[in-house]
Coordinates of N, CA and C in Angstrom, one line a residue:
M1 N 274.4 160.7 -29.1 CA 274.9 160.8 -30.4 C 276.1 161.7 -30.4
V2 N 277.1 161.3 -31.2 CA 278.3 162.1 -31.4 C 278.4 162.8 -32.7
T3 N 277.5 162.5 -33.6 CA 277.4 163.2 -34.9 C 275.9 163.6 -35.1
A4 N 275.7 164.6 -36.0 CA 274.4 164.9 -36.4 C 273.8 163.8 -37.3
F5 N 272.5 163.7 -37.3 CA 271.9 162.8 -38.2 C 272.1 163.2 -39.7
R6 N 272.3 162.2 -40.6 CA 272.5 162.5 -42.0 C 271.6 161.4 -42.7
K7 N 271.1 161.8 -43.9 CA 270.3 160.9 -44.7 C 271.2 159.7 -45.2
S8 N 270.6 158.6 -45.0 CA 271.3 157.4 -45.5 C 271.6 157.4 -47.0
S9 N 272.7 157.0 -47.4 CA 273.0 156.9 -48.9 C 272.1 156.0 -49.6
Y10 N 271.4 155.1 -48.9 CA 270.5 154.2 -49.6 C 269.1 154.7 -49.7
S11 N 268.9 155.9 -49.2 CA 267.5 156.6 -49.3 C 267.4 157.3 -50.6
S12 N 266.3 157.2 -51.3 CA 266.1 157.8 -52.6 C 265.8 159.3 -52.5
G13 N 265.0 159.7 -51.4 CA 264.7 161.1 -51.3 C 263.6 161.6 -52.0
G14 N 262.9 160.9 -52.8 CA 261.7 161.3 -53.6 C 260.5 161.5 -52.7
Q15 N 259.5 162.1 -53.2 CA 258.2 162.2 -52.5 C 257.6 160.9 -52.1
G16 N 257.3 160.7 -50.9 CA 256.7 159.5 -50.4 C 257.7 158.3 -50.3
S17 N 259.0 158.6 -50.5 CA 259.9 157.5 -50.4 C 260.3 157.2 -49.0
E18 N 260.8 156.0 -48.8 CA 261.3 155.6 -47.5 C 262.7 156.1 -47.3
S19 N 262.9 156.9 -46.3 CA 264.1 157.5 -46.0 C 264.5 157.4 -44.5
V20 N 265.7 157.1 -44.3 CA 266.2 157.0 -42.9 C 267.4 157.9 -42.7
E21 N 267.6 158.4 -41.5 CA 268.7 159.2 -41.1 C 269.5 158.4 -40.1
V22 N 270.8 158.6 -40.1 CA 271.7 157.8 -39.3 C 272.7 158.7 -38.6
A23 N 273.0 158.5 -37.3 CA 273.9 159.2 -36.5 C 274.9 158.2 -35.8
H24 N 276.1 158.6 -35.6 CA 277.1 157.8 -34.9 C 276.8 157.9 -33.4
T25 N 277.0 156.9 -32.6 CA 276.8 156.9 -31.2 C 278.2 156.8 -30.6
A26 N 278.3 157.1 -29.3 CA 279.6 157.2 -28.6 C 280.3 155.8 -28.5
D27 N 279.5 154.7 -28.6 CA 280.1 153.4 -28.5 C 280.5 152.8 -29.8
G28 N 280.4 153.6 -30.9 CA 280.7 153.1 -32.2 C 279.5 152.5 -33.0
G29 N 278.4 152.5 -32.4 CA 277.2 152.0 -33.0 C 276.5 153.2 -33.8
R30 N 275.2 153.0 -34.1 CA 274.4 153.9 -34.8 C 273.0 154.1 -34.2
A31 N 272.5 155.3 -34.4 CA 271.1 155.6 -34.1 C 270.4 155.8 -35.4
V32 N 269.2 155.3 -35.6 CA 268.5 155.4 -36.9 C 267.1 156.0 -36.6
R33 N 266.7 156.9 -37.5 CA 265.3 157.5 -37.3 C 264.7 157.6 -38.7
D34 N 263.4 157.8 -38.8 CA 262.6 158.0 -40.0 C 262.8 159.5 -40.3
S35 N 263.3 159.8 -41.5 CA 263.5 161.2 -41.8 C 262.2 162.0 -42.0
K36 N 261.1 161.3 -42.3 CA 259.8 161.9 -42.4 C 259.1 162.2 -41.1
N37 N 259.6 161.5 -40.0 CA 259.0 161.6 -38.7 C 260.2 161.6 -37.7
P38 N 261.1 162.6 -37.6 CA 262.2 162.5 -36.8 C 261.9 162.5 -35.3
A39 N 260.7 162.9 -34.9 CA 260.3 162.9 -33.5 C 259.7 161.6 -33.1
G40 N 259.5 160.7 -34.1 CA 258.8 159.5 -33.9 C 259.5 158.4 -33.2
G41 N 260.8 158.6 -32.8 CA 261.5 157.6 -32.1 C 262.8 157.2 -32.8
L42 N 263.7 156.6 -32.1 CA 265.0 156.1 -32.6 C 265.1 154.6 -32.4
Q43 N 266.0 154.1 -33.2 CA 266.4 152.7 -33.0 C 267.9 152.8 -32.8
F44 N 268.4 152.1 -31.8 CA 269.9 152.1 -31.6 C 270.5 150.7 -31.9
Y45 N 271.6 150.7 -32.5 CA 272.3 149.5 -32.9 C 273.8 149.6 -32.4
G46 N 274.2 148.6 -31.6 CA 275.6 148.5 -31.1 C 276.5 148.3 -32.3
P47 N 277.8 148.4 -32.1 CA 278.8 148.3 -33.2 C 278.7 146.9 -33.9
G48 N 278.6 145.9 -33.1 CA 278.5 144.5 -33.7 C 277.3 144.3 -34.6
H49 N 276.1 144.8 -34.0 CA 274.9 144.6 -34.8 C 274.9 145.5 -36.0
W50 N 275.4 146.7 -35.9 CA 275.5 147.6 -37.1 C 276.4 147.0 -38.2
A51 N 277.5 146.4 -37.8 CA 278.4 145.8 -38.7 C 277.7 144.6 -39.4
A52 N 277.0 143.8 -38.7 CA 276.3 142.7 -39.3 C 275.2 143.2 -40.2
F53 N 274.5 144.2 -39.9 CA 273.5 144.8 -40.8 C 274.1 145.3 -42.1
I54 N 275.2 146.0 -42.0 CA 275.9 146.6 -43.2 C 276.4 145.4 -44.0
D55 N 277.0 144.4 -43.4 CA 277.4 143.2 -44.2 C 276.3 142.5 -44.9
G56 N 275.1 142.5 -44.3 CA 273.9 141.9 -44.9 C 273.5 142.7 -46.1
V57 N 273.5 144.1 -45.9 CA 273.1 144.9 -47.0 C 274.1 144.7 -48.2
K58 N 275.3 144.7 -48.0 CA 276.3 144.6 -49.0 C 276.2 143.2 -49.7
A59 N 275.8 142.2 -49.0 CA 275.6 140.9 -49.6 C 274.2 140.6 -50.1
D60 N 273.4 141.7 -50.0 CA 272.0 141.6 -50.5 C 271.2 140.5 -49.8
T61 N 271.5 140.2 -48.5 CA 270.9 139.2 -47.7 C 269.4 139.4 -47.5
F62 N 269.0 140.7 -47.6 CA 267.6 141.1 -47.3 C 266.7 141.0 -48.5
G63 N 267.2 140.6 -49.7 CA 266.4 140.5 -50.9 C 266.0 141.8 -51.5
G64 N 266.7 142.8 -51.3 CA 266.4 144.2 -51.9 C 266.9 144.3 -53.2

């Protein structure tokens, strides 16, 4: 990781809410973890996969 983890702007932050934290990786991708369980593991996304995910969120592809 080349940055500290920060809470996603899409996380609500309330009690019992689903929250994720995101950090930048050296290759331009992202690392993602559960803010309620930071030691529970990480998911890594390369730059292309991260860009596709963000495009999907912006287009509401995921039905949210």
